[in-house]
CSV table of C-alpha atoms in Angstrom, one decimal:
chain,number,residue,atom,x,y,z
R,1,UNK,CA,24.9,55.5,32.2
R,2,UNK,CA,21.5,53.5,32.1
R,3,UNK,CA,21.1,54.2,28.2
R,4,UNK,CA,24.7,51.8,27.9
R,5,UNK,CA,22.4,49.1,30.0
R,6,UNK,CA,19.2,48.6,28.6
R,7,UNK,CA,18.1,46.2,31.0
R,8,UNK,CA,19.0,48.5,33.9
R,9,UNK,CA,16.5,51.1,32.4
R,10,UNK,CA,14.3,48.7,32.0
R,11,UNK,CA,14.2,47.7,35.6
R,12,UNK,CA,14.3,50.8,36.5
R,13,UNK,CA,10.8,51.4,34.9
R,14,UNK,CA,9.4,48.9,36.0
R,15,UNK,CA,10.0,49.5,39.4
R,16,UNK,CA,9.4,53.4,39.1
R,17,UNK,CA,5.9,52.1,37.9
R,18,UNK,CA,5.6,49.6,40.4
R,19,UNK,CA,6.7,52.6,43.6
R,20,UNK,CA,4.0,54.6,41.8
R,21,UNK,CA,0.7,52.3,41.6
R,22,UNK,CA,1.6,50.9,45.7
R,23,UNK,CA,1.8,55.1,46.3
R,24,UNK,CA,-1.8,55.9,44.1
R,25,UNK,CA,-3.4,52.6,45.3
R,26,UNK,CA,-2.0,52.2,48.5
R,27,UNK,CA,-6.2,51.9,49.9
R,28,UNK,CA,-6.9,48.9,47.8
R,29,UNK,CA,-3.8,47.1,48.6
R,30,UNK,CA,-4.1,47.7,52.2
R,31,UNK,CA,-7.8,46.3,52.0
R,32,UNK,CA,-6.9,43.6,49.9
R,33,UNK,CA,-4.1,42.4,52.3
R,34,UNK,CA,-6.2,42.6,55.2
R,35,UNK,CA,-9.6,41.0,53.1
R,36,UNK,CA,-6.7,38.3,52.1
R,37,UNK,CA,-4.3,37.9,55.0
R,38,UNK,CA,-6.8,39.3,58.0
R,39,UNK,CA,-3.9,41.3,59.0
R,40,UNK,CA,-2.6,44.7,58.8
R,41,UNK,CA,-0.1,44.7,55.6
R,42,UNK,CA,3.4,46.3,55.9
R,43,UNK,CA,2.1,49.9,53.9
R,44,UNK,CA,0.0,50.6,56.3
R,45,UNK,CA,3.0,51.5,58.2
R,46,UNK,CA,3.9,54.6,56.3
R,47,UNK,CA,0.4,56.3,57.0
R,48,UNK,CA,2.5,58.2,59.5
R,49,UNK,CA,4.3,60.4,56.8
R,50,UNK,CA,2.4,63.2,54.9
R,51,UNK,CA,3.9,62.3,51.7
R,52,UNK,CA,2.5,58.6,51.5
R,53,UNK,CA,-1.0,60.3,52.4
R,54,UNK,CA,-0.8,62.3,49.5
R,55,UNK,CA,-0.6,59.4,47.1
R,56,UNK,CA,-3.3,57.9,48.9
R,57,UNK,CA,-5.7,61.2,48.7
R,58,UNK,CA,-4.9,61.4,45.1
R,59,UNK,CA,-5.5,57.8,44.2
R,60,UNK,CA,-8.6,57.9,45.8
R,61,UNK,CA,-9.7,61.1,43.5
R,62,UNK,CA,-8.5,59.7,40.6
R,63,UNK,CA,-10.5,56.6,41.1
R,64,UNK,CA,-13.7,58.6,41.7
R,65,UNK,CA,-13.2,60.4,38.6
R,66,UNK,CA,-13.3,57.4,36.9
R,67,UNK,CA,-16.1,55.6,38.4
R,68,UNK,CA,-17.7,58.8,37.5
R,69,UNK,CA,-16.3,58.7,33.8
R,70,UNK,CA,-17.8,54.6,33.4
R,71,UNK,CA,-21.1,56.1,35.0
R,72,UNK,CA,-21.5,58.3,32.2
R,73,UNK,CA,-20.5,56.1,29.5
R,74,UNK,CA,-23.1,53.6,30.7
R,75,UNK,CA,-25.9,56.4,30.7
R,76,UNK,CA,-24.8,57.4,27.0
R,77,UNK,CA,-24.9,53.5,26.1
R,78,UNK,CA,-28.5,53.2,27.3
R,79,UNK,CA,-29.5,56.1,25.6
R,80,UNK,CA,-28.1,54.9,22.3
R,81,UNK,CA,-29.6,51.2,22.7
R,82,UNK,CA,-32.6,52.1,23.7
R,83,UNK,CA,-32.7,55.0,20.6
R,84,UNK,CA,-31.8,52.6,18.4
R,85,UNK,CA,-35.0,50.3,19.7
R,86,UNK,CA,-36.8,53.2,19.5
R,87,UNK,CA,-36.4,54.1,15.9
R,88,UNK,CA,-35.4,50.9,13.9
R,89,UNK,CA,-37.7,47.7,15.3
R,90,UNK,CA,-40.4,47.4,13.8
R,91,UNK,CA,-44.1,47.9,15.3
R,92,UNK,CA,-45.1,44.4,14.9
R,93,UNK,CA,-41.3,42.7,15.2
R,94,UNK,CA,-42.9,41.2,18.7
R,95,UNK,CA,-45.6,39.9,16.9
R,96,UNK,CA,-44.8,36.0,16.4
R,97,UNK,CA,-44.1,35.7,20.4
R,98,UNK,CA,-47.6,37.2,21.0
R,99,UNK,CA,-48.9,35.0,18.6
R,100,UNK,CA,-47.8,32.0,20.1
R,101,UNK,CA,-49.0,32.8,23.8
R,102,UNK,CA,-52.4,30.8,25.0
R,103,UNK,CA,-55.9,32.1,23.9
R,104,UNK,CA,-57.5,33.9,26.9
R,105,UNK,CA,-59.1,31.4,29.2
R,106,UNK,CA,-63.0,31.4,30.0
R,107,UNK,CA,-63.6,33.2,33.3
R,108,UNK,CA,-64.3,29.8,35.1
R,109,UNK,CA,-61.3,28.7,33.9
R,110,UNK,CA,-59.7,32.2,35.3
R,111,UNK,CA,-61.7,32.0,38.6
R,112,UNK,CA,-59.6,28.2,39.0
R,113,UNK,CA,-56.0,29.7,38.0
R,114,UNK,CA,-56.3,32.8,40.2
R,115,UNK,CA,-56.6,30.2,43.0
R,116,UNK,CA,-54.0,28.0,41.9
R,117,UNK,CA,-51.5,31.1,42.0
R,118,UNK,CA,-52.9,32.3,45.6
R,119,UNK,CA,-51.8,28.8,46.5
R,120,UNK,CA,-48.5,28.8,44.7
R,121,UNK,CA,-45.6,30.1,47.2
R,122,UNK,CA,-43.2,30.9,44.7
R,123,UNK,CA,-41.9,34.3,43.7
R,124,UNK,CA,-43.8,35.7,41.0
R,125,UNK,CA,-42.3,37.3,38.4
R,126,UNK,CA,-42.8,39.1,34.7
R,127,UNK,CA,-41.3,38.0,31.9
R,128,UNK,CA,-38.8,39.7,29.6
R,129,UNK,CA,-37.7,42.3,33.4
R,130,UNK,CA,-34.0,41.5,34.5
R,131,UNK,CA,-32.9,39.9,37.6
R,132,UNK,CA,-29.6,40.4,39.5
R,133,UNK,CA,-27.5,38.2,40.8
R,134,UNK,CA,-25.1,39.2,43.3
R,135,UNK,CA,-22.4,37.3,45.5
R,136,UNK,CA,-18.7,35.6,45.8
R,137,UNK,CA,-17.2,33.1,44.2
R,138,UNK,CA,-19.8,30.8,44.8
R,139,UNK,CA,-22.5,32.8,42.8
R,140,UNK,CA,-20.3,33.4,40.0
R,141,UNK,CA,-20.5,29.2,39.4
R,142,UNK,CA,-24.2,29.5,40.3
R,143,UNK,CA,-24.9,32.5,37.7
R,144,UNK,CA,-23.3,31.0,34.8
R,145,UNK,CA,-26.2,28.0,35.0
R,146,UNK,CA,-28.9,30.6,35.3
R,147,UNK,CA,-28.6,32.8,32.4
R,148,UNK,CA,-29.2,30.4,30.1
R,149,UNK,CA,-32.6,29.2,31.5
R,150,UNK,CA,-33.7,32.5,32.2
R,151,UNK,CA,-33.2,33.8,28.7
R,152,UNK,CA,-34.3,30.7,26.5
R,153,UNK,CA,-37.3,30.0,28.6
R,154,UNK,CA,-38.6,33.7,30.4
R,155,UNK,CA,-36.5,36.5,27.9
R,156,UNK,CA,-35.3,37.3,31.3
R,157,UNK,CA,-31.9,39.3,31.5
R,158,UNK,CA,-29.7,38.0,34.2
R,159,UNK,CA,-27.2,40.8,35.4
R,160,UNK,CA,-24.3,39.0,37.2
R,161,UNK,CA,-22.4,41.4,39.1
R,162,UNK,CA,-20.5,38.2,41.7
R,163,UNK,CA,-17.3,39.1,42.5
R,164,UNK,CA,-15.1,36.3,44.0
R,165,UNK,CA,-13.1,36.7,47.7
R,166,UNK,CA,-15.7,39.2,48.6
R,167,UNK,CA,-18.4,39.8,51.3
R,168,UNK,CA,-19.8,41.5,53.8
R,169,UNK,CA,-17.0,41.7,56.3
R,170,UNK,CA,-14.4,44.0,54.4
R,171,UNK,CA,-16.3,46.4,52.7
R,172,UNK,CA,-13.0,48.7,52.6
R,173,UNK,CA,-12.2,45.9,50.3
R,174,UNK,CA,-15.5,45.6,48.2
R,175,UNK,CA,-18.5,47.1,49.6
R,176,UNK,CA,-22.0,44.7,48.9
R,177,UNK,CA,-23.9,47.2,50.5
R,178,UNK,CA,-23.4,50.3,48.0
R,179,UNK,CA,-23.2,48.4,45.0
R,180,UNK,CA,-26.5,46.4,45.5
R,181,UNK,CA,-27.5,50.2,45.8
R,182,UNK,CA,-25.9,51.4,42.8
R,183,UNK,CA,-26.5,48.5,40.9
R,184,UNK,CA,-30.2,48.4,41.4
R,185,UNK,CA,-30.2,52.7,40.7
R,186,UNK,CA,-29.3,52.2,37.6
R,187,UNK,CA,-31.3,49.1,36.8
R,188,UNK,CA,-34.8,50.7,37.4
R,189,UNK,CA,-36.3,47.5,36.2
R,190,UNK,CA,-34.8,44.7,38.1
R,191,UNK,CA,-37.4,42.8,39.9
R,192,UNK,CA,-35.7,40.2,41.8
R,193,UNK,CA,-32.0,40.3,43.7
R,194,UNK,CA,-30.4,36.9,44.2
R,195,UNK,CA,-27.8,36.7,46.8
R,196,UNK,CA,-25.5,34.6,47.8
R,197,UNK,CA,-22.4,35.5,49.6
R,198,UNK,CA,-21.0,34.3,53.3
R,199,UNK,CA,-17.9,32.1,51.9
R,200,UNK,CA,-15.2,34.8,53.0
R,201,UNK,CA,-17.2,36.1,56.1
R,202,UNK,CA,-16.2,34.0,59.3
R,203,UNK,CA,-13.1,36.6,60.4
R,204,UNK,CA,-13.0,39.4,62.4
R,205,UNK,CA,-13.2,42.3,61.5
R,206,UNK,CA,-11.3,46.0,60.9
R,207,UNK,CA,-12.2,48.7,63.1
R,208,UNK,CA,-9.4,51.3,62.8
R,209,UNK,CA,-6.4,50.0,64.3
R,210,UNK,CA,-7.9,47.3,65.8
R,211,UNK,CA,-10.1,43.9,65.0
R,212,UNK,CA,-13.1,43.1,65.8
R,213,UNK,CA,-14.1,39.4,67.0
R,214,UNK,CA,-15.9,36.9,64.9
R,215,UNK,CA,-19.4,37.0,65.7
R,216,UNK,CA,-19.1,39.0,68.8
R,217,UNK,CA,-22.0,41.4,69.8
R,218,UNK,CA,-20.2,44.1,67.8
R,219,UNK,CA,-19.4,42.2,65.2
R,220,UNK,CA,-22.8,40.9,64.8
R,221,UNK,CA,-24.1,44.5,64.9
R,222,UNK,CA,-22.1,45.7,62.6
R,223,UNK,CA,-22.7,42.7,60.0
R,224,UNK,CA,-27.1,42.6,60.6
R,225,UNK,CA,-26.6,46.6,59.5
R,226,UNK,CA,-24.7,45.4,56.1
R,227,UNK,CA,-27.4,43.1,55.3
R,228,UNK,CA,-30.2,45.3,56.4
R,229,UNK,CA,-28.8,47.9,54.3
R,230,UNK,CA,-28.9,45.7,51.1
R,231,UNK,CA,-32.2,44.6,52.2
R,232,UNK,CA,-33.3,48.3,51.9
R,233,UNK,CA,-31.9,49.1,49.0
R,234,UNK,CA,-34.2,46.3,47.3
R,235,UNK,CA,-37.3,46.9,49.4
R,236,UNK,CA,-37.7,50.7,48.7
R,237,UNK,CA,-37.7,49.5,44.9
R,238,UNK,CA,-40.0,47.0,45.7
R,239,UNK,CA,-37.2,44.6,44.5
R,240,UNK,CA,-37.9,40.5,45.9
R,241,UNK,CA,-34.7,39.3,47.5
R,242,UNK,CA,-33.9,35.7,47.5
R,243,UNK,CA,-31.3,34.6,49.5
R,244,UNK,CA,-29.3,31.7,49.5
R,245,UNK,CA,-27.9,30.2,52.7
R,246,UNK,CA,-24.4,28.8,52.9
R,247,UNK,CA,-24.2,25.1,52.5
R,248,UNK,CA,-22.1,23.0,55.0
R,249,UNK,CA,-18.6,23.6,54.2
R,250,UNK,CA,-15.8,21.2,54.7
R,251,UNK,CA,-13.4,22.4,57.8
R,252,UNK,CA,-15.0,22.5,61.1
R,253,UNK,CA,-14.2,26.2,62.2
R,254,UNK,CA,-15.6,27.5,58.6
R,255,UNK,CA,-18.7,24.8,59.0
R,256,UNK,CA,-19.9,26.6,62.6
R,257,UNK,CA,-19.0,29.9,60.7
R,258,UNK,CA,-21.4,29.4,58.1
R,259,UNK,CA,-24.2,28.0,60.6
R,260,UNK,CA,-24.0,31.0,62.7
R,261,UNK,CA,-23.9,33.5,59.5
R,262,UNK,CA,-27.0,31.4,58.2
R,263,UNK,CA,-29.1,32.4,61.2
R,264,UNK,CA,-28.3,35.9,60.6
R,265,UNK,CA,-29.7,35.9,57.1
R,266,UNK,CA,-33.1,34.2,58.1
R,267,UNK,CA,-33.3,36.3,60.2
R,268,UNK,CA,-32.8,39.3,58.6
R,269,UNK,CA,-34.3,38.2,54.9
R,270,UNK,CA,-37.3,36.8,56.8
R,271,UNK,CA,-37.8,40.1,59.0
R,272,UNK,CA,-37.7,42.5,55.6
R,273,UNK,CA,-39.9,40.4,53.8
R,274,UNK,CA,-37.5,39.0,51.5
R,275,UNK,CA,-37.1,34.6,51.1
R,276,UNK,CA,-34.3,32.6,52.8
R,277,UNK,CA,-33.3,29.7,50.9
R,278,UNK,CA,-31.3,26.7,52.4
R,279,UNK,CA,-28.8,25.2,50.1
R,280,UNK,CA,-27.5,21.9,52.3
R,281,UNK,CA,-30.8,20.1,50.7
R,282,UNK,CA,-29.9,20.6,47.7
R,283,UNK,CA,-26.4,19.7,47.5
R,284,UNK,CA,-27.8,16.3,49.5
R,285,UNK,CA,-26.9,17.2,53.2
R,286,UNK,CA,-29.4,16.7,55.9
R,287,UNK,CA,-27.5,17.4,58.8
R,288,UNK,CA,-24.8,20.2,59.7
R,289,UNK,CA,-22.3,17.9,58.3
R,290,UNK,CA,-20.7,18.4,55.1
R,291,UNK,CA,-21.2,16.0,52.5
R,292,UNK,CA,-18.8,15.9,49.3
R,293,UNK,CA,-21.5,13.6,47.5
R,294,UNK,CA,-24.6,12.9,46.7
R,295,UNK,CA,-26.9,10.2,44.7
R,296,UNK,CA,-29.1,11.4,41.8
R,297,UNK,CA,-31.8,9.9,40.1
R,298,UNK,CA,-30.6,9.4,37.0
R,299,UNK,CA,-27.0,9.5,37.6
R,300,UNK,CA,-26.1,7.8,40.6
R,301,UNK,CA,-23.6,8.8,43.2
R,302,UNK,CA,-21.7,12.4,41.9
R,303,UNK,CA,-19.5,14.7,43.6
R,304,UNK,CA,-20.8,18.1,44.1
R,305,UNK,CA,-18.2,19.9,46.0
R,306,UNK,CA,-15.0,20.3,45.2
R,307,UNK,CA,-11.8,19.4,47.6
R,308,UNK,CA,-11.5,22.9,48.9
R,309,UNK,CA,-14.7,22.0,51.1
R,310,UNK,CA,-16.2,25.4,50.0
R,311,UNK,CA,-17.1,25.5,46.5
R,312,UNK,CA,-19.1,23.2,43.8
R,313,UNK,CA,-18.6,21.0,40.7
R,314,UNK,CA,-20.3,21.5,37.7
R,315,UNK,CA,-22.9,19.4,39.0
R,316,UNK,CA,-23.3,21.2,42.3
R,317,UNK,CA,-23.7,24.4,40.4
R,318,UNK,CA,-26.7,22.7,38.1
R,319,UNK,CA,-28.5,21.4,41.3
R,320,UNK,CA,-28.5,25.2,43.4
R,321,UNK,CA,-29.1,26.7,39.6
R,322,UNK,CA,-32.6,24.4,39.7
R,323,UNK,CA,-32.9,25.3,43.2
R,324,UNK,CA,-32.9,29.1,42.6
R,325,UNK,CA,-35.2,28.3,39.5
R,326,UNK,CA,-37.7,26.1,41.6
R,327,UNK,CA,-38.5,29.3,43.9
R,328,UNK,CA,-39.5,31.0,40.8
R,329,UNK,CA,-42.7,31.1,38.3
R,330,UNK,CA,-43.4,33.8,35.7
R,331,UNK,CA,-46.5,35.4,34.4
């Protein structure tokens, strides 16, 4: 009967598929609707029948199996790259950017630098050891003015692992927390974690069946734990954090959000050892107000936020890209 109407068996397919990936990934869409909607979506009503929490079981093997699988294939990929290095560049290949570095200075004129860095209260890192930059949507505009910079100027390797509508508050949806963890296990060599996440934060929370209020004592707990935990992941590594504070944001309710989710971070960042970085300054606020636009120097008055009162223009990008960059200095 269907082979007489190819556009039934067609639809038919498709929807097969479709019943199939809802049953499999029934987790992710559940998280996803609740990370999207802050509200129980309608499949979370068949958790009551054994059947539906089959799929569910199996999904979640399949997709350990192949995190797993991409694990491996990474490891084997590092092997080979760094085989390759190991057998085909040639001893003196480094040569030329040795060559050009500075003379070594007399020791007076060592004595006189060693004091200028004691004094200097940026973040001191090597040159040519990656950095990782982690965060929403509001680091992934950030990161793409910072790879450049570091590359050209330090042969620093920026890893940008920002996801956008993610954060700290759903981590059924996307957990910070573990993949900070992962991320810097398998990155033996990063020296510095840049964060910047808080955007999609100001909601209440999933406990089970029920939701936990916005920046209730419970709440609050429950967030100052996912930050400490990324906090520890870096400091056991003796990775430097540097963390950038939301900026004002452009509705009222999000704008006292973001101030209350600021004071968590310094708190936190400062208490570990890590560096809190404001971002209003930089974007030309000087109040708790937000501010769409700003004068420069050499440009006048530009926009730097966009009309969604949460994210940047180009221009707002370049100015927290030169504010992450100003924390910095290499050796």
């Amino acid at each position: 009967m269907l082979a007489a109407y190819p556009h039934r068996r067609i639809f038919v397919i498709l929807l097969s598929s479709m019943l199939l990936l809802f049953w499999l990934e029934q987790a992710a869409v559940n998280a996803y609707w609740r990370q999207t909607f802050h509200s129980p979506s309608l499949l979370e009503q068949l958790d009551a029948l054994s059947p539906w929490r089959e799929g569910g079981s199996l999904g979640g093997g399949l997709r350990r199996h192949s995190e797993a699988l991409q694990q491996q294939v990474g490891n084997w990929d590092r092997r080979m790259v760094d085989g390759l290095n190991a057998c085909c560049l040639k001893p003196g290949s480094e040569a030329p950017l040795a060559a050009a570095r500075p003379a070594a200075p007399k020791p007076q004129a060592s004595a006189a630098a060693a004091v200028v860095k004691a004094m200097d209260a940026r973040l001191a890192l090597e040159e040519g050891l990656p950095v990782l930059l982690a965060g929403d949507s509001m680091m992934q505009g950030v990161a793409l003015h910072l790879l450049p910079p570091l590359f050209r100027q330090h042969q620093v390797r920026a890893l940008d692992i920002s996801k956008q509508s993610t954060g700290l508050t759903y981590p059924d949806f996307f957990n910070w927390p573990a993949t900070i963890e992962k991320q810097l296990a398998a990155n033996p060599k990063v020296q510095l974690l840049v964060m910047f996440v808080g955007a999609n934060d100001t909601w209440d929370m999933v406990s089970g069946n029920h939701y936990i209020r916005f920046a209730s004592p419970d709440w609050e707990r429950r967030y100052r734990e996912r930050i400490r935990s990324i906090l520890q992941s870096a400091g056991k590594r003796k990775v430097q954090v540097l963390w950038l504070g939301l900026p004002n944001m452009g509705r009222d309710k999000l704008n006292d959000g973001a101030h209350y989710l600021n004071r968590l971070y310094r708190e936190e960042v400062g208490a570990a050892g890590g560096r809190f970085v404001s971002t209003r300054e930089a974007l030309g606020s000087t109040d708790d107000s937000f501010t769409k636009f700003m004068t420069l120097p050499d440009q006048g008055e530009v926009a730097v936020r966009t009309a969604d009162g949460v994210h940047f223009t180009r221009q707002g990008q370049l100015q927290l890209a030169r504010r992450v960059l100003a924390e910095l200095r290499f050796e």
